Coordinates of C-alpha atoms and ligand atoms in Angstrom, one line a residue:
X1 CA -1.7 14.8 -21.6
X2 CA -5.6 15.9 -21.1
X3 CA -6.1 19.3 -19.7
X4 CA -9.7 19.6 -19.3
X5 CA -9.8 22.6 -17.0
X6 CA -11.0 24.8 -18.8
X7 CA -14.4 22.5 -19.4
X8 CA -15.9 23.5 -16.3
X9 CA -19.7 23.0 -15.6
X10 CA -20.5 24.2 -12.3
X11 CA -22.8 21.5 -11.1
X12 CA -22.1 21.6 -7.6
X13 CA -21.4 24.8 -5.4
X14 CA -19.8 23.9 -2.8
X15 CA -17.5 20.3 -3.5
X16 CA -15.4 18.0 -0.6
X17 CA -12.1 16.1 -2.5
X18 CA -11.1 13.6 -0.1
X19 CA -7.6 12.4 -0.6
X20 CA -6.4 9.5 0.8
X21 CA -4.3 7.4 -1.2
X22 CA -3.8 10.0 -4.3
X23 CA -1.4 12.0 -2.6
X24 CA -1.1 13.8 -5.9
X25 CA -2.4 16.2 -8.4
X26 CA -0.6 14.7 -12.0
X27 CA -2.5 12.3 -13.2
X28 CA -5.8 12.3 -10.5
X29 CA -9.0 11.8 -12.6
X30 CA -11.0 11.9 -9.5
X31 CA -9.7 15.3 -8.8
X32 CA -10.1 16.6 -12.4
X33 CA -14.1 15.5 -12.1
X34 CA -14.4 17.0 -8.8
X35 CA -12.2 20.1 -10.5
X36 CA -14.9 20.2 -13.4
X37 CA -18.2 20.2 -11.6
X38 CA -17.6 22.3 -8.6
X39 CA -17.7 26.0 -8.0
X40 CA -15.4 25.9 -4.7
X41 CA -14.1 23.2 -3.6
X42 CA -12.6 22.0 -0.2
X43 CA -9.2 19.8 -0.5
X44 CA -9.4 17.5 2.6
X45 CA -7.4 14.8 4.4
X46 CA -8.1 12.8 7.3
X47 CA -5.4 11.8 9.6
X48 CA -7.5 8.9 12.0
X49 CA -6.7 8.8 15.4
X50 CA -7.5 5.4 14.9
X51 CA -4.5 4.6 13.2
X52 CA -1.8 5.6 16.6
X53 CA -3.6 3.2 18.9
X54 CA -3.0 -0.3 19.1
X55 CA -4.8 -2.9 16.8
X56 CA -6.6 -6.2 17.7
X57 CA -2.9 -7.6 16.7
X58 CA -1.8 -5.3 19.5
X59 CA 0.2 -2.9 16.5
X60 CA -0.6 0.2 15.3
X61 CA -1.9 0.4 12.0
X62 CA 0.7 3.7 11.2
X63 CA 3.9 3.3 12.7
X64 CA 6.9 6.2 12.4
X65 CA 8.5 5.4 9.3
X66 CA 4.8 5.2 7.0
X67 CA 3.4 8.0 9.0
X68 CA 7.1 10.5 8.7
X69 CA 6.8 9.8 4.7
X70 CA 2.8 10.4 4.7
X71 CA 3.6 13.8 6.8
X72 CA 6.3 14.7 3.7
X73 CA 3.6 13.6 1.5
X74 CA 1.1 15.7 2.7
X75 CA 3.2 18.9 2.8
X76 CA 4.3 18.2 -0.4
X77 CA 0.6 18.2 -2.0
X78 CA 0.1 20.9 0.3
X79 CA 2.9 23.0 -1.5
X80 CA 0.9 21.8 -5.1
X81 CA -2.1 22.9 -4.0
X82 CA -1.4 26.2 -2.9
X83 CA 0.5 26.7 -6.5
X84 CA -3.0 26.5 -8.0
X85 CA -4.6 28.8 -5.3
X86 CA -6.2 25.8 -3.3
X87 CA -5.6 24.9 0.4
X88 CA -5.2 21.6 2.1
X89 CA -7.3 20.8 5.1
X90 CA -5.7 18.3 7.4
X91 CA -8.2 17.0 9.9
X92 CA -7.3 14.5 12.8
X93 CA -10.7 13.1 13.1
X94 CA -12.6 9.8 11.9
X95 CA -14.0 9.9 9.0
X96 CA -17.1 9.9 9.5
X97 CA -17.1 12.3 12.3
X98 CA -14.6 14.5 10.4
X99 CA -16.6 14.6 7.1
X100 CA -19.7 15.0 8.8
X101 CA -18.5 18.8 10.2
X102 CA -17.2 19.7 7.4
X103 CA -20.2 18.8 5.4
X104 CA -22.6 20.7 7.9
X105 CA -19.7 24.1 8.5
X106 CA -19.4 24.5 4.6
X107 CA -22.8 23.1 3.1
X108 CA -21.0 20.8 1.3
X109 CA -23.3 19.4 -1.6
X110 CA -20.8 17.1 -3.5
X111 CA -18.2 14.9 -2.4
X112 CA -15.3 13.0 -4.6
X113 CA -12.7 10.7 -3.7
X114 CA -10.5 8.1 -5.6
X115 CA -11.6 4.5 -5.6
X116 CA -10.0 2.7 -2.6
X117 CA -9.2 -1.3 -2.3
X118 CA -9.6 -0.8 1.7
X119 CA -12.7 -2.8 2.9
X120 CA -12.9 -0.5 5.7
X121 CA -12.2 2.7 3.8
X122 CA -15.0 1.2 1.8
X123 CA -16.7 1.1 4.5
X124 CA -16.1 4.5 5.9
X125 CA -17.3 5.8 2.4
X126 CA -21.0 4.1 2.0
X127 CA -21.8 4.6 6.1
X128 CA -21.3 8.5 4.5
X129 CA -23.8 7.8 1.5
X130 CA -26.0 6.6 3.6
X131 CA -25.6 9.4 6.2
X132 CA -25.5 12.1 3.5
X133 CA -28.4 10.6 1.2
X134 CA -28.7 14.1 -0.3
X135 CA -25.4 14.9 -1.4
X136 CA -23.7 13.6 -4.3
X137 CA -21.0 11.1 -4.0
X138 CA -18.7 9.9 -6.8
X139 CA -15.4 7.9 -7.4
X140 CA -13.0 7.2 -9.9
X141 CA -10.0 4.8 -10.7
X142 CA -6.8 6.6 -9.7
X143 CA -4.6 3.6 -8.1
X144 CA -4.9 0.8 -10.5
X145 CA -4.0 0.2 -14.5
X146 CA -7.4 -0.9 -15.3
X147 CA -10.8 0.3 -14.2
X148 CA -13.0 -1.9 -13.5
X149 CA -15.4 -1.6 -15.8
X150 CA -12.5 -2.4 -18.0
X151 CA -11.5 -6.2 -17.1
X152 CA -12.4 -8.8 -19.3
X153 CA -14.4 -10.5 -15.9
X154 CA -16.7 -9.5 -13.6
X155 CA -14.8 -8.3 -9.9
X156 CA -16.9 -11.5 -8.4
X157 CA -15.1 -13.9 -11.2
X158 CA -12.0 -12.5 -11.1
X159 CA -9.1 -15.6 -11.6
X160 CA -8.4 -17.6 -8.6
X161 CA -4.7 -17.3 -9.5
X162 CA -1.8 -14.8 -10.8
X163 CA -1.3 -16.5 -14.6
X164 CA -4.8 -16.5 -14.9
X165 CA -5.2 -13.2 -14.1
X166 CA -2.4 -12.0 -16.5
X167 CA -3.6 -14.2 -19.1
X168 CA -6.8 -12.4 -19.0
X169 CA -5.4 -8.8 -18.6
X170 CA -2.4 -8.6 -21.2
X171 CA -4.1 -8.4 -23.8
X172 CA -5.9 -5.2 -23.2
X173 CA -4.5 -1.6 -23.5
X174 CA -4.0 0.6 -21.2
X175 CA -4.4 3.8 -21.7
X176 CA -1.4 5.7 -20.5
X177 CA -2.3 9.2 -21.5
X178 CA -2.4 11.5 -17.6
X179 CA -5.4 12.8 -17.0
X180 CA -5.0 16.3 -15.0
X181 CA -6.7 19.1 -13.7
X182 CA -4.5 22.2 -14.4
X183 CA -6.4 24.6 -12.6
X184 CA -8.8 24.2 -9.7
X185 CA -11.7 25.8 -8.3
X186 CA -11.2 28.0 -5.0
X187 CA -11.9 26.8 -1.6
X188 CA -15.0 28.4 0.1
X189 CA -14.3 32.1 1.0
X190 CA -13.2 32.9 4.4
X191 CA -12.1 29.2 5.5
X192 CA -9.8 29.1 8.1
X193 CA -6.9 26.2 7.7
X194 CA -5.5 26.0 11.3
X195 CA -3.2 22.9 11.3
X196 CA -4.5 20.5 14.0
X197 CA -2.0 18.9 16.6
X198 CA -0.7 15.7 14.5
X199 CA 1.2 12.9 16.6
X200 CA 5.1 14.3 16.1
X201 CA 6.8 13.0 13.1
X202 CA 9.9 10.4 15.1
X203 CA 11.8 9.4 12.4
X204 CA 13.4 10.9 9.0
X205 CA 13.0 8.5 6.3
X206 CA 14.9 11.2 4.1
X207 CA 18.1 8.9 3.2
X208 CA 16.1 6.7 1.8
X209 CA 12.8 7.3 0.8
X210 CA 11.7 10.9 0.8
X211 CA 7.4 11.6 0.9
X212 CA 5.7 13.8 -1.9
X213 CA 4.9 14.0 -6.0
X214 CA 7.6 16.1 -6.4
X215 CA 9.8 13.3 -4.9
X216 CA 8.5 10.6 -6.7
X217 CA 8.4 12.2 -9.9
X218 CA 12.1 12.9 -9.6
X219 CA 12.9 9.2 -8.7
X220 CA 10.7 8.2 -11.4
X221 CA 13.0 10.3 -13.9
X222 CA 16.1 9.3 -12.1
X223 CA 15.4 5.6 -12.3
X224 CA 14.4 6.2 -16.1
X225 CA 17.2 7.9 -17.0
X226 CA 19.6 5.4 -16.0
X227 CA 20.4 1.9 -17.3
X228 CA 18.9 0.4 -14.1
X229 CA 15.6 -0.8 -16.1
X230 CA 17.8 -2.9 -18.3
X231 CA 19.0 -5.5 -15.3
X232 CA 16.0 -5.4 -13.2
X233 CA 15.0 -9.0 -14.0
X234 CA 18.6 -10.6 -13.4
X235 CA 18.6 -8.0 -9.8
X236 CA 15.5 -7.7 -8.4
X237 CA 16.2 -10.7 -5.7
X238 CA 18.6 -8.5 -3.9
X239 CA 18.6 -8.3 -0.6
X240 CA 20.1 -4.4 0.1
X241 CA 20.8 -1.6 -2.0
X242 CA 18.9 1.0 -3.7
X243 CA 19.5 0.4 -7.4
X244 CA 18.6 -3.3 -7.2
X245 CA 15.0 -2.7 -7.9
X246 CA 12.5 0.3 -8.6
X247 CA 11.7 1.3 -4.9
X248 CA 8.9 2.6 -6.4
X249 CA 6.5 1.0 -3.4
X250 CA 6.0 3.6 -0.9
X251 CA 5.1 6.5 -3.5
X252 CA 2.6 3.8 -5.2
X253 CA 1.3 3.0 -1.8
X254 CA 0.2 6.5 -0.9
X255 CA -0.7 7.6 -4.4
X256 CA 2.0 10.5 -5.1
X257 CA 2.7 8.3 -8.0
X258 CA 0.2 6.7 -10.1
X259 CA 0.9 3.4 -11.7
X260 CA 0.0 4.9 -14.8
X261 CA 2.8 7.6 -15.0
X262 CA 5.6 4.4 -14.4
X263 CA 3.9 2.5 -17.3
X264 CA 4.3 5.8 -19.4
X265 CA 7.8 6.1 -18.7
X266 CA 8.5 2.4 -18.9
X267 CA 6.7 2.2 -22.4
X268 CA 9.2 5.5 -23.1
X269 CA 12.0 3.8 -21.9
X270 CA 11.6 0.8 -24.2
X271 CA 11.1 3.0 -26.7
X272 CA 13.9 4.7 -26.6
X273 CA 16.5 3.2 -25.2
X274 CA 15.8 -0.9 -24.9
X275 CA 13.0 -3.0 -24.5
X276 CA 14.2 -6.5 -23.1
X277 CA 13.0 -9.1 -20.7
X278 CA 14.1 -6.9 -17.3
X279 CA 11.8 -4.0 -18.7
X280 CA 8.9 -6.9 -19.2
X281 CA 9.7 -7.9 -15.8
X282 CA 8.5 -4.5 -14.4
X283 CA 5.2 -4.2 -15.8
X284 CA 5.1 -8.2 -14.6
X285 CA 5.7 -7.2 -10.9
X286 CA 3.1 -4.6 -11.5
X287 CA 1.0 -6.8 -12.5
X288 CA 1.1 -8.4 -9.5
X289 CA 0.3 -5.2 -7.4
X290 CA -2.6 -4.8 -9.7
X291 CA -3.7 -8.2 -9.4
X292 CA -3.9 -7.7 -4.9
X293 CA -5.8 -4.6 -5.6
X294 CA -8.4 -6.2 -7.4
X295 CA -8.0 -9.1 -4.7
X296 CA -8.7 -6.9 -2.8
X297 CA -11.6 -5.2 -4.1
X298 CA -12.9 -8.7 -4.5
X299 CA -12.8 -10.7 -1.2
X300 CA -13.4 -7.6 1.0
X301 CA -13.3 -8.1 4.7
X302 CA -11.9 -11.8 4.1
X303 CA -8.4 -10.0 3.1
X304 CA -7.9 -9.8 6.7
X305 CA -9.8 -13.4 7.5
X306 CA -7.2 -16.2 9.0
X307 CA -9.1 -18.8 7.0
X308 CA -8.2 -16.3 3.7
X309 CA -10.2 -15.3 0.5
X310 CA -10.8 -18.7 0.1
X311 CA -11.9 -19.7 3.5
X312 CA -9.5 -22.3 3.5
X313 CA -9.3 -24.2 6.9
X314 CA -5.9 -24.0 8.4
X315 CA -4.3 -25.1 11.4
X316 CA -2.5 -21.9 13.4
X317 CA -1.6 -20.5 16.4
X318 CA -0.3 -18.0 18.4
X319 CA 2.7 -18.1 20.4
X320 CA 3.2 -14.5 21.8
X321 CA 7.0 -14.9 22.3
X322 CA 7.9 -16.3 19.2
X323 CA 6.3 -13.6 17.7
X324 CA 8.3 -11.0 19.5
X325 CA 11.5 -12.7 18.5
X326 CA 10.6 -13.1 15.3
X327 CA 9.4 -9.3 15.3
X328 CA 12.5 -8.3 17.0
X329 CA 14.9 -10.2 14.4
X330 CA 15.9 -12.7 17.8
X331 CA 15.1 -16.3 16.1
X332 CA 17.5 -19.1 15.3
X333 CA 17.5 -17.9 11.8
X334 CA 19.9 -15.4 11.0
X335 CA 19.1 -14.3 7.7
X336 CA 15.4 -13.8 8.9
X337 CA 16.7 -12.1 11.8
X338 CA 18.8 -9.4 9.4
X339 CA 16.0 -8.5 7.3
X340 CA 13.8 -7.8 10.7
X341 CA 16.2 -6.2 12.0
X342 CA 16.7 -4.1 8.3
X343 CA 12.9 -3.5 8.7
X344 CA 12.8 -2.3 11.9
X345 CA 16.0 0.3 11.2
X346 CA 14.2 1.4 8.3
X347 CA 10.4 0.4 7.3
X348 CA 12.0 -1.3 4.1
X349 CA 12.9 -4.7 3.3
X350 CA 13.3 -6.1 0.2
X351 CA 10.6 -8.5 -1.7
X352 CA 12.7 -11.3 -1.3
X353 CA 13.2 -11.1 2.4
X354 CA 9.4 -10.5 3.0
X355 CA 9.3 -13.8 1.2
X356 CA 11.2 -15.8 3.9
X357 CA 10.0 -14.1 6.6
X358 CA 6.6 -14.6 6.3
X359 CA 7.2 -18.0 5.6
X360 CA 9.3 -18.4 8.6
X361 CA 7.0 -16.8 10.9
X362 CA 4.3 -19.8 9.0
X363 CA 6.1 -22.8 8.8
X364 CA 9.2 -22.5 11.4
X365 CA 7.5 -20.9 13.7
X366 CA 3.3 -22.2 13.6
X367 CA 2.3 -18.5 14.2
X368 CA -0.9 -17.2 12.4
X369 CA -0.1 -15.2 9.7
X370 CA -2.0 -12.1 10.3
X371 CA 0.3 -11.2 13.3
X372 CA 2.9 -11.4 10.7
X373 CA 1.1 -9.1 8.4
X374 CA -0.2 -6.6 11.1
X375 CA 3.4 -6.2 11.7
X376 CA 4.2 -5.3 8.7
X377 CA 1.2 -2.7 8.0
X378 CA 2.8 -1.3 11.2
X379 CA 6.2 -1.1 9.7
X380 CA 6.3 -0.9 6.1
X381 CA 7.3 2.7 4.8
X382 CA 5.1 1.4 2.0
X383 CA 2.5 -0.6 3.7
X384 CA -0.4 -1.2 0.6
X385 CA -3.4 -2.9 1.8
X386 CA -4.3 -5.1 -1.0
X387 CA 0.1 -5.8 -1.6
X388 CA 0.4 -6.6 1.9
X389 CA -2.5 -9.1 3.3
X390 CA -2.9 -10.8 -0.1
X391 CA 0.8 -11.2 -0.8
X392 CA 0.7 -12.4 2.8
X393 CA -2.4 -14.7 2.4
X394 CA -0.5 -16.5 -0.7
X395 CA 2.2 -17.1 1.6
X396 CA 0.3 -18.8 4.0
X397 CA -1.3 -20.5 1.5
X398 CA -5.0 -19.4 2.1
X399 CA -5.3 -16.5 -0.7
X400 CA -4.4 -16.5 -4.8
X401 CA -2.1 -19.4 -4.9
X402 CA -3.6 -22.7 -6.4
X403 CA 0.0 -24.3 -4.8
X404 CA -1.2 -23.7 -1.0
X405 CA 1.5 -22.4 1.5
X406 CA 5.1 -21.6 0.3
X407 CA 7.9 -22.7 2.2
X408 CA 11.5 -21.3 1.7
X409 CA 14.0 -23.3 2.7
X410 CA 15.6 -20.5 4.8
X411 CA 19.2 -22.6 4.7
X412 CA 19.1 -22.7 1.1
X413 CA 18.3 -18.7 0.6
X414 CA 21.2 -18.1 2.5
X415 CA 23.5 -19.6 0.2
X416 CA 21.6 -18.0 -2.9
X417 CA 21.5 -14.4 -1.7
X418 CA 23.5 -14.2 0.8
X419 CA 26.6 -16.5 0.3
X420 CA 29.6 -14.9 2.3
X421 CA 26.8 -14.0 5.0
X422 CA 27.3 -9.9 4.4
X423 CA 23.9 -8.6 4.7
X424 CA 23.4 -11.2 7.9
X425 CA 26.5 -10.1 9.5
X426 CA 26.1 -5.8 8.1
X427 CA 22.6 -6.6 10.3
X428 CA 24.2 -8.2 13.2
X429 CA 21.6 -11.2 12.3
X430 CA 23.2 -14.1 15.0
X431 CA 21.0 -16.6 15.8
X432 CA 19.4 -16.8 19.1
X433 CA 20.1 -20.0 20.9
X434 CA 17.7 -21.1 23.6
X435 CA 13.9 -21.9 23.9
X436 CA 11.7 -19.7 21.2
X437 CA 9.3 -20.6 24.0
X438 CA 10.0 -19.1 27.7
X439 CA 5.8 -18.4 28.0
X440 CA 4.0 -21.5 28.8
X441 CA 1.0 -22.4 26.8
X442 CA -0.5 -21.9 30.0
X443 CA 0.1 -18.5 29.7
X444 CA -2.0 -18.0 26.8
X445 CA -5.8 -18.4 26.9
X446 CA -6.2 -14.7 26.7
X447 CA -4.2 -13.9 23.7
X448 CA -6.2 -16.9 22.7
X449 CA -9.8 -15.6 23.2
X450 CA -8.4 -12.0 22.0
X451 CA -7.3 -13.2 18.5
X452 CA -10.3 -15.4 17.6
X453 CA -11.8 -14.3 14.1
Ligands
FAD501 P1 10.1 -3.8 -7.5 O1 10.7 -5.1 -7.4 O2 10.9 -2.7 -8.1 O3 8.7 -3.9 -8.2 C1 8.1 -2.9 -8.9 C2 6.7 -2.7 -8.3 O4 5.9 -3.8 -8.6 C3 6.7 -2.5 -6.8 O5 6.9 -1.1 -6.4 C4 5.3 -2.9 -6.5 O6 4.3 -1.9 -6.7 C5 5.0 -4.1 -7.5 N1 5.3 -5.4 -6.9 C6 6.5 -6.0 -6.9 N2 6.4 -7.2 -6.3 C7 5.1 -7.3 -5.9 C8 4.3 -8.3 -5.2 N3 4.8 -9.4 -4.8 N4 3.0 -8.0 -4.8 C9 2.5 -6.8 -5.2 N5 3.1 -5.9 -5.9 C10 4.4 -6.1 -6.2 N6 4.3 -4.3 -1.6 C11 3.8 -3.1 -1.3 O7 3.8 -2.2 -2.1 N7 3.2 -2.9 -0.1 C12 3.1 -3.9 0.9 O8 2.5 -3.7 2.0 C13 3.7 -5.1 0.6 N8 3.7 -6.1 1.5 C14 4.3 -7.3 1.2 C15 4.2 -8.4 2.1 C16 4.8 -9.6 1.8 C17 4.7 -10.8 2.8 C18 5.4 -9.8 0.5 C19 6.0 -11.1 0.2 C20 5.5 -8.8 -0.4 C21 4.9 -7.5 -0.1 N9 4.9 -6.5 -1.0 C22 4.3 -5.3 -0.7 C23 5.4 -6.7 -2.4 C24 6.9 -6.4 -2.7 O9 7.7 -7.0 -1.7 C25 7.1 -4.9 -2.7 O10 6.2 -4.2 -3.6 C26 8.5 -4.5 -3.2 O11 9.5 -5.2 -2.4 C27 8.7 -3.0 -3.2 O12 10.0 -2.7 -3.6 P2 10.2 -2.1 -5.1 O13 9.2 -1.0 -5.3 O14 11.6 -1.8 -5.3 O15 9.7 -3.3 -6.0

């Protein structure tokens, strides 16, 4: 482990960190160059108004369970600030509004943040460069395996599929020593902290998945320490139960893990105890996350386009009341209608069952994908931008997947992974009988014109 704190240039007087999705202090490079070159620093976070309002998909894009774990998270980095004699500034502003006080109240002459796969976070961050022309702005990898200037491709080559992009990327090493600041400058004298008034925190999320770096590391240790990494592979396609697979998502999605500190204690873990297919198979599926975050880097706003990445021309439409059923777990499918219902008690379904129903919501039921996937951003405990509409993109067949749209065969999953029908009857998954359709197309020309591209 680097501790470079004690290497500090004061560059800068008066630095901003803005965290968004490196909820954490282990491991945070970003943080450690902001920790090095400023003489006080502010620790900020941004909650957007934005984000409790309804979307152009008419969902929010934080609903209770993702918002209840972010809160934990928050306090919890909170808590790990304060032990190093900093403060955390919750703000429930826009970013650009927010940022822009703070940068006037404090003379802010620096700002730092971690690289972000979000086009409009992206976006969000060069409006500010170009607002703040005199102030220095810098970034650094925190949420991927690779930086960029590390991948055997330019981000504007980078392969069209999966196995190309592994093929390309397995041969490099990854460095998998943390990077941490250990101490960190103060914030500005005399700032007042006042909490603002959040919207209230609805749900607990504590049985299952629990917000924070102190959480996550203990999960990480937990998971480690057990046997469970030896069965992932023959596992992972369950469709309930905690010890199935890593659960590792919603801490990875908000940055109080890094993806680093799992490869560390995976590379431990095969050192030490076994190294076998099922502990490949982890670093595989995190492949895959890495490979959407560079998707996403790549294509930008066309993450969130109906014809994809690839500007693939596809036939879709919108009918509103399949979509509620489908949202509601109320279809003529009941093993698609368990895992909504599972999602909706609890913001977590497993990888399998986001398989089938995203490609129920595509091929049984004609509806355009990106309702299906603003859905999910609205009720994932670990909603991950990059993981989310590119996974759902290569479902519909429009994104990294040189095989075009996947269909399950929703009969046939039944009798894989759910046989005697347990997790569809646990879910009270019946099948709704009767029209999928009780809105007339005639009823529709204004969801029509609202959802164009
Ligand atoms: P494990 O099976 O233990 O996998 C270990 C880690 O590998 C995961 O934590 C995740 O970081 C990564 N991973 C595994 N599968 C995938 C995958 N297909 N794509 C990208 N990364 C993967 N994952 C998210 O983190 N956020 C999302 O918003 C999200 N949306 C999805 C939407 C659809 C339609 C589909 C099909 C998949 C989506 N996934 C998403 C990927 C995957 O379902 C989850 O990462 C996984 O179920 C999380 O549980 P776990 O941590 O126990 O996964």
């Amino acid at each position: 482990m680097l501790d470079q704190s004690n290497q500090r240039p004061s560059g800068f007087h008066t630095g901003l960190y803005w965290f968004t999705n490196d909820l954490r202090i282990e491991d945070n490079r970003a943080l450690l160059q902001a920790a090095e070159q400023t003489q006080q620093l502010l620790c900020v976070y941004l909650v957007d108004p934005a984000w409790f309002a309804p979307n152009r998909y008419g969902q929010k894009t934080m609903g209770q369970y993702r918002w209840s774990f972010l809160y934990a998270s928050l306090v919890d980095l909170e808590k790990s600030l304060n032990a190093l004699g900093q403060k955390l500034l919750i703000v429930f502003d826009s970013p650009l509004d927010g940022l822009g006080a703070l940068i006037a109240q404090y003379k802010v002459d620096a700002i730092f943040r971690s690289q972000n796969a979000g086009f409009y976070e992206n976006k969000h961050w060069q409006l500010l460069q170009q607002r703040y022309q005199m102030l220095h702005f810098e970034e650094a990898a925190t949420h991927t395996m690779f930086a960029e200037s590390s991948l055997p491709f330019a981000l504007e080559d980078l392969p069209g599929s999966f196995s190309k992009f592994r093929r390309r990327v397995e041969p490099l090493d990854i460095d998998t020593r943390l990077v941490t600041a250990k101490s960190l400058p103060p914030p500005p004298w005399g700032a007042r902290w006042p909490r603002p008034n959040l919207p209230p925190v609805e749900v607990k999320t504590s049985s299952m998945f629990r917000g924070g770096a102190s959480h996550a590391e203990k999960h990480l240790a937990q998971y480690f320490g057990s046997r469970l990494p030896s069965s992932y592979k023959e596992v992972r396609n369950a469709l309930e139960g905690w010890e199935y697979s890593t659960k590792f998502s919603p801490w990875l999605a908000d940055g109080s893990i890094s993806v680093r500190q799992i490869l560390q204690a995976l590379n431990d873990y095969e050192a030490n105890v076994e190294a076998n297919d099922s502990t490949y198979w982890i670093y595989f599926e995190l492949l895959w996350r890495e490979y959407f975050q560079w998707f996403a880097h790549a294509y930008g706003v066309k993450l969130f386009n109906k014809d994809g990445a690839k500007s693939q021309k596809i036939l879709t439409s919108f009918y509103p009341e399949r979509f509620q059923r489908w949202c509601q777990g109320n279809t003529p499918y009941p093993l698609v209608n368990a895992c909504m219902k599972q999602l909706n008690a609890t913001g977590y379904m497993s990888n399998r069952g986001r398989q089938i129903v995203a490609s129920c919501l595509v091929n049984e039921l004609s509806v355009d994908w990106r309702y299906g996937a603003a859905y999910f951003e609205q009720q994932l405990v670990d909603y991950d931008v990059g993981s989310n509409w590119g996974n759902w993109q290569y479902l519909a067949g429009v994104g990294a997947d040189p095989r075009g749209q996947r269909h399950f065969d929703i009969a046939k999953q039944t009798a894989i992974y759910d046989p005697q029908n347990t997790f569809i009857n646990n879910w009270g998954g019946q099948a709704h009988t009767g029209s999928m359709d009780a809105v007339d197309y005639a009823d529709w020309p204004i969801d029509q014109r609202r959802h164009k591209d």
